[in-house]
Coordinates of C-alpha atoms and ligand atoms in Angstrom, one line a residue:
X1 CA 107.4 104.5 114.4
X2 CA 109.4 102.6 116.9
X3 CA 110.3 99.1 115.5
X4 CA 113.6 98.6 117.3
X5 CA 112.8 95.0 118.5
X6 CA 112.0 93.9 115.0
X7 CA 115.3 95.2 113.8
X8 CA 117.2 93.6 116.7
X9 CA 115.6 90.2 116.0
X10 CA 116.5 90.5 112.4
X11 CA 120.1 91.3 113.2
X12 CA 120.3 88.1 115.2
X13 CA 118.8 86.1 112.3
X14 CA 121.2 87.7 109.8
X15 CA 124.2 87.1 112.2
X16 CA 125.1 90.8 112.1
X17 CA 126.9 92.2 115.1
X18 CA 125.5 95.7 114.5
X19 CA 123.7 97.9 112.0
X20 CA 124.4 101.5 111.2
X21 CA 121.5 103.6 109.8
X22 CA 121.9 107.0 108.3
X23 CA 118.7 107.3 106.3
X24 CA 116.2 109.6 108.1
X25 CA 113.2 107.2 107.6
X26 CA 115.2 104.2 108.7
X27 CA 116.3 106.1 111.8
X28 CA 112.7 106.9 112.5
X29 CA 111.7 103.3 112.0
X30 CA 114.3 102.2 114.5
X31 CA 114.1 104.9 117.1
X32 CA 110.7 106.6 116.8
X33 CA 112.4 110.0 116.1
X34 CA 113.4 111.5 112.8
X35 CA 116.3 114.0 112.9
X36 CA 118.5 114.8 109.9
X37 CA 122.3 114.4 109.5
X38 CA 122.2 111.7 112.2
X39 CA 122.9 108.0 112.7
X40 CA 121.5 105.1 114.6
X41 CA 123.8 102.3 115.8
X42 CA 121.9 99.1 116.7
X43 CA 123.2 95.8 118.1
X44 CA 121.0 92.8 119.0
X45 CA 121.0 94.1 122.6
X46 CA 121.4 97.9 122.5
X47 CA 120.7 101.0 120.4
X48 CA 122.0 104.5 120.1
X49 CA 120.9 107.6 118.3
X50 CA 123.8 109.9 117.5
X51 CA 122.6 113.4 116.7
X52 CA 123.5 117.0 117.3
X53 CA 122.3 119.8 119.6
X54 CA 119.5 120.8 117.3
X55 CA 117.7 117.5 118.2
X56 CA 119.0 116.1 121.4
X57 CA 116.2 117.5 123.7
X58 CA 113.5 116.3 121.3
X59 CA 115.2 113.0 120.8
X60 CA 115.4 112.3 124.5
X61 CA 111.6 112.7 124.7
X62 CA 110.6 110.9 121.5
X63 CA 113.0 108.0 121.1
X64 CA 111.5 104.7 122.1
X65 CA 112.6 102.6 125.1
X66 CA 116.2 101.3 124.9
X67 CA 117.5 104.0 122.6
X68 CA 120.4 106.0 124.1
X69 CA 121.0 109.4 122.7
X70 CA 124.6 110.5 122.0
X71 CA 125.5 114.1 121.2
X72 CA 127.9 114.6 118.3
X73 CA 129.6 118.0 118.0
X74 CA 133.0 119.4 116.7
X75 CA 134.9 117.7 119.6
X76 CA 133.1 114.4 119.0
X77 CA 132.2 114.0 115.3
X78 CA 129.6 111.5 114.3
X79 CA 132.1 109.1 112.7
X80 CA 134.3 109.1 115.8
X81 CA 131.3 108.1 117.9
X82 CA 130.3 105.4 115.4
X83 CA 133.9 104.2 115.4
X84 CA 133.9 103.9 119.2
X85 CA 130.7 101.9 119.1
X86 CA 132.0 99.6 116.3
X87 CA 135.1 98.8 118.3
X88 CA 133.0 96.9 120.8
X89 CA 131.2 94.7 118.1
X90 CA 132.1 91.2 117.3
X91 CA 131.0 90.1 113.9
X92 CA 130.0 92.1 110.8
X93 CA 128.5 95.5 110.8
X94 CA 125.8 96.3 108.3
X95 CA 125.0 99.6 106.6
X96 CA 122.6 100.9 104.0
X97 CA 124.6 100.5 100.8
X98 CA 121.5 101.4 98.8
X99 CA 120.9 104.7 100.5
X100 CA 124.5 106.0 100.5
X101 CA 126.4 106.9 97.4
X102 CA 129.3 104.6 96.5
X103 CA 131.7 107.3 97.7
X104 CA 129.6 107.7 100.9
X105 CA 129.7 104.0 101.7
X106 CA 133.5 103.8 101.0
X107 CA 134.0 107.0 103.0
X108 CA 132.1 105.5 106.0
X109 CA 134.2 102.3 105.7
X110 CA 137.4 104.3 105.7
X111 CA 136.5 106.5 108.6
X112 CA 135.5 103.4 110.7
X113 CA 138.5 101.5 109.5
X114 CA 136.5 98.4 108.7
X115 CA 134.5 96.8 105.9
X116 CA 130.7 97.1 106.1
X117 CA 128.1 94.7 104.9
X118 CA 125.2 95.9 102.8
X119 CA 122.1 95.5 104.9
X120 CA 119.5 97.0 102.6
X121 CA 117.5 93.8 102.2
X122 CA 117.2 93.4 105.9
X123 CA 115.8 96.9 106.6
X124 CA 113.8 97.2 103.4
X125 CA 112.3 93.7 104.0
X126 CA 111.2 94.7 107.5
X127 CA 109.8 98.0 106.4
X128 CA 107.8 96.4 103.5
X129 CA 105.7 94.2 106.0
X130 CA 103.6 96.6 108.0
X131 CA 102.5 96.0 111.6
X132 CA 98.9 96.7 112.5
X133 CA 99.9 100.0 114.1
X134 CA 101.8 101.0 110.9
X135 CA 98.7 100.1 108.8
X136 CA 96.4 102.2 111.0
X137 CA 98.8 105.1 110.7
X138 CA 98.8 104.8 106.9
X139 CA 95.0 104.7 107.0
X140 CA 95.0 107.9 109.0
X141 CA 97.2 109.6 106.4
X142 CA 94.9 108.3 103.7
X143 CA 91.8 109.6 105.4
X144 CA 93.3 113.1 105.6
X145 CA 94.0 113.1 101.9
X146 CA 90.5 111.9 101.1
X147 CA 88.9 114.6 103.3
X148 CA 91.0 117.2 101.6
X149 CA 89.8 116.0 98.2
X150 CA 86.2 116.2 99.3
X151 CA 86.9 119.8 100.4
X152 CA 88.6 120.7 97.2
X153 CA 86.1 119.2 94.7
X154 CA 83.6 122.1 94.9
X155 CA 86.4 124.5 94.1
X156 CA 87.2 122.8 90.8
X157 CA 85.7 125.1 88.3
X158 CA 86.8 126.8 85.0
X159 CA 89.3 129.5 85.8
X160 CA 91.0 127.8 88.8
X161 CA 94.7 127.4 88.1
X162 CA 96.7 124.2 88.5
X163 CA 98.9 125.9 91.0
X164 CA 95.9 127.1 93.0
X165 CA 94.5 123.6 93.0
X166 CA 97.8 122.1 94.2
X167 CA 98.0 124.8 97.0
X168 CA 94.4 124.0 98.0
X169 CA 95.1 120.3 98.3
X170 CA 98.2 121.0 100.4
X171 CA 96.3 123.5 102.6
X172 CA 93.3 121.3 103.1
X173 CA 95.5 118.4 104.1
X174 CA 97.5 120.5 106.6
X175 CA 94.2 121.8 108.2
X176 CA 93.3 118.2 108.8
X177 CA 96.6 117.1 110.4
X178 CA 99.1 116.6 107.6
X179 CA 102.7 117.0 108.7
X180 CA 103.8 117.7 105.2
X181 CA 103.1 116.6 101.6
X182 CA 104.3 113.1 100.9
X183 CA 105.5 114.5 97.5
X184 CA 104.8 117.6 95.6
X185 CA 101.2 117.4 94.5
X186 CA 100.4 116.9 90.9
X187 CA 97.4 119.0 89.9
X188 CA 97.1 119.2 86.1
X189 CA 94.3 120.0 83.6
X190 CA 93.5 119.6 79.9
X191 CA 96.2 118.4 77.7
X192 CA 98.7 118.4 80.6
X193 CA 96.9 115.4 82.0
X194 CA 98.7 113.3 79.4
X195 CA 101.9 113.8 81.4
X196 CA 101.9 111.3 84.3
X197 CA 104.1 113.5 86.5
X198 CA 103.2 116.9 85.0
X199 CA 104.1 119.9 87.2
X200 CA 101.3 122.3 88.2
X201 CA 101.6 125.6 86.4
X202 CA 99.6 128.7 85.7
X203 CA 97.3 127.1 83.2
X204 CA 93.6 127.2 84.2
X205 CA 90.8 124.7 84.2
X206 CA 88.5 124.9 81.2
X207 CA 85.1 123.3 80.6
X208 CA 85.5 120.0 79.0
X209 CA 88.9 119.3 80.7
X210 CA 90.0 116.3 82.6
X211 CA 91.7 117.4 85.9
X212 CA 94.1 114.9 87.5
X213 CA 95.1 115.2 91.1
X214 CA 97.8 113.0 92.6
X215 CA 98.7 113.9 96.1
X216 CA 99.2 112.7 99.6
X217 CA 100.3 113.7 103.1
X218 CA 102.5 112.4 105.9
X219 CA 101.0 111.5 109.2
X220 CA 103.1 110.3 112.1
X221 CA 105.8 109.7 109.5
X222 CA 103.7 107.6 107.2
X223 CA 102.6 108.5 103.7
X224 CA 99.3 108.6 101.8
X225 CA 99.2 108.6 98.0
X226 CA 96.1 108.9 95.9
X227 CA 95.0 110.0 92.4
X228 CA 91.7 111.0 91.2
X229 CA 90.8 112.3 87.7
X230 CA 87.6 114.3 87.3
X231 CA 86.0 116.0 84.3
X232 CA 84.8 119.6 84.3
X233 CA 81.5 120.6 82.6
X234 CA 81.4 117.6 80.2
X235 CA 83.3 114.6 79.0
X236 CA 83.3 113.1 75.5
X237 CA 82.5 109.5 74.9
X238 CA 86.2 108.8 74.3
X239 CA 87.1 110.4 77.6
X240 CA 84.5 108.3 79.4
X241 CA 85.7 105.2 77.6
X242 CA 89.3 105.8 78.6
X243 CA 88.3 106.5 82.2
X244 CA 86.2 103.3 82.4
X245 CA 89.2 101.4 80.9
X246 CA 91.6 102.7 83.6
X247 CA 89.0 101.9 86.3
X248 CA 88.7 98.3 85.0
X249 CA 92.4 97.9 84.8
X250 CA 92.7 99.0 88.4
X251 CA 90.0 96.5 89.4
X252 CA 91.8 93.7 87.6
X253 CA 95.1 94.5 89.3
X254 CA 93.3 94.7 92.7
X255 CA 91.7 91.3 92.0
X256 CA 95.1 89.8 91.3
X257 CA 96.8 91.3 94.4
X258 CA 97.4 88.7 97.0
X259 CA 100.5 87.4 98.9
X260 CA 101.5 84.7 96.4
X261 CA 101.2 87.0 93.4
X262 CA 104.4 88.6 92.1
X263 CA 104.6 92.3 91.5
X264 CA 104.9 91.5 87.8
X265 CA 101.7 89.5 87.8
X266 CA 99.7 92.3 89.5
X267 CA 101.0 94.7 86.9
X268 CA 100.2 92.3 84.1
X269 CA 96.6 91.9 85.2
X270 CA 96.1 95.7 85.0
X271 CA 98.1 96.2 81.9
X272 CA 96.2 93.5 80.0
X273 CA 92.9 95.4 80.4
X274 CA 94.6 98.5 78.9
X275 CA 96.3 96.6 76.1
X276 CA 93.1 94.7 75.2
X277 CA 91.3 98.1 74.9
X278 CA 93.9 99.2 72.4
X279 CA 95.7 101.6 74.7
X280 CA 98.8 99.5 75.6
X281 CA 101.3 102.0 74.2
X282 CA 99.8 104.8 76.5
X283 CA 100.5 103.0 79.8
X284 CA 104.3 103.3 80.4
X285 CA 104.8 103.1 84.2
X286 CA 104.3 100.3 86.8
X287 CA 100.9 99.4 88.2
X288 CA 102.1 100.2 91.7
X289 CA 104.7 100.8 94.3
X290 CA 105.1 100.1 98.0
X291 CA 104.0 102.9 100.4
X292 CA 105.1 103.5 103.9
X293 CA 107.6 105.9 105.5
X294 CA 108.6 106.6 101.9
X295 CA 106.0 107.3 99.3
X296 CA 107.9 104.9 97.1
X297 CA 109.4 101.9 98.8
X298 CA 109.4 98.1 98.4
X299 CA 107.8 96.2 97.0
X300 CA 106.9 97.3 93.5
X301 CA 104.0 96.0 91.4
X302 CA 105.9 96.3 88.2
X303 CA 107.2 94.0 85.5
X304 CA 110.6 94.1 87.2
X305 CA 109.4 92.4 90.4
X306 CA 109.3 88.6 90.0
X307 CA 109.0 88.0 93.8
X308 CA 105.7 87.2 95.5
X309 CA 104.4 90.3 97.3
X310 CA 103.9 88.6 100.6
X311 CA 101.4 89.2 103.3
X312 CA 101.2 92.6 105.1
X313 CA 102.8 94.7 102.4
X314 CA 101.2 97.9 101.1
X315 CA 101.2 98.8 97.4
X316 CA 99.6 101.5 95.3
X317 CA 97.2 100.5 92.5
X318 CA 97.7 103.3 89.9
X319 CA 97.2 102.4 86.3
X320 CA 96.8 105.2 83.7
X321 CA 96.3 105.9 80.1
X322 CA 98.1 109.0 78.7
X323 CA 97.4 110.1 75.2
X324 CA 100.1 112.7 74.3
X325 CA 98.9 116.2 73.5
X326 CA 95.3 115.2 74.3
X327 CA 94.5 113.9 77.8
X328 CA 95.3 111.3 80.4
X329 CA 93.6 109.5 83.2
X330 CA 95.1 107.9 86.3
X331 CA 93.2 106.5 89.3
X332 CA 95.2 105.5 92.4
X333 CA 94.3 103.7 95.5
X334 CA 96.5 102.0 98.2
X335 CA 96.1 98.3 99.0
X336 CA 97.0 96.3 102.0
X337 CA 97.9 92.7 101.1
X338 CA 96.0 90.4 103.5
X339 CA 96.2 86.6 104.0
X340 CA 94.1 85.8 100.9
X341 CA 93.9 88.9 98.9
X342 CA 93.9 92.6 99.6
X343 CA 92.1 95.4 101.3
X344 CA 91.7 98.7 99.5
X345 CA 92.4 101.3 102.1
X346 CA 91.4 104.2 99.9
X347 CA 87.7 104.9 100.3
X348 CA 87.2 107.9 98.0
X349 CA 84.6 107.2 95.3
X350 CA 85.9 106.3 91.8
X351 CA 83.0 106.7 89.4
X352 CA 83.7 109.4 86.9
X353 CA 82.7 112.8 88.4
X354 CA 81.7 115.4 86.0
X355 CA 81.8 118.6 88.0
Ligands
LIG401 N1 101.7 109.4 93.3 C1 102.9 109.7 92.8 C2 103.7 108.5 92.4 O1 103.4 107.5 92.9 O2 104.7 108.6 91.7
MN402 MN1 101.7 106.6 93.7

């Protein structure tokens, strides 16, 4: 999505003379086009995308207004072109220290012959606060994932393998307009569900299993992310109790999610429900993470985030209980933080389904 103006205004506020972007998502955010192995160079007044012949034709069509496309090739390497643009800049030049390796950052400084200023907070902070257009795109990505789930639910039967289920989720999302998966889908069953990020294998669904599906797609660059856990054939009272506890934990975190709440406070609200039910040791990850061009981005709703979330950010709400060797449950929605609370943009039902 094309957010060049927002970046240029932020450069002015940060008193930076220019910003170099090399991260694909950041380049897309700035220019409206997502090549690989490229760079964007942005000053408060002008912007360039430096890319190679694989992308120049597409870039000329897709870059937003005000972005000039420069071709890099063997005669004019990317760093030489960047160096030329830097030469005209008065003031500090920012770059994504957090996206480059230490060696990469130092190498860029060496090849440009100047020190660079870490500008991660500037770009991450902008990206965290979604515009209405970005929110609408995230919702479109979410609806694709939800429709795919609806199509897949009737296929969930004993004998279906985890791998087949993961493939179906991918296929059903692509049929509905997904550009790609936002991450490799997690589709796990039975005892595997106790592994929060278990990898789909050849194991098949059996009656009495929980099945956890954590998946999402990319639409116009923006990610969806959702998790549903369903039971097949039957569920024991203990499974039902764990499921209801996770659902209550999610509701508590959602109720706490508002602009003034810290990420840690939202996490604590959900974690308390799980701990009070006696399952505290079985919930080891954060309550949620930011979602946008990256499926994991700022801000986090985790114990490490003592900053208020702020208005307009998007976070996941994904508590879980994972009992090793037995079963696990996770339920994940995506929330948009509004002026006084939040809007749950995930509309798929959450009552326990026993298929
Ligand atoms: N939904 C995958 C994750 O958030 O890690
Ligand atoms: Mn997630």
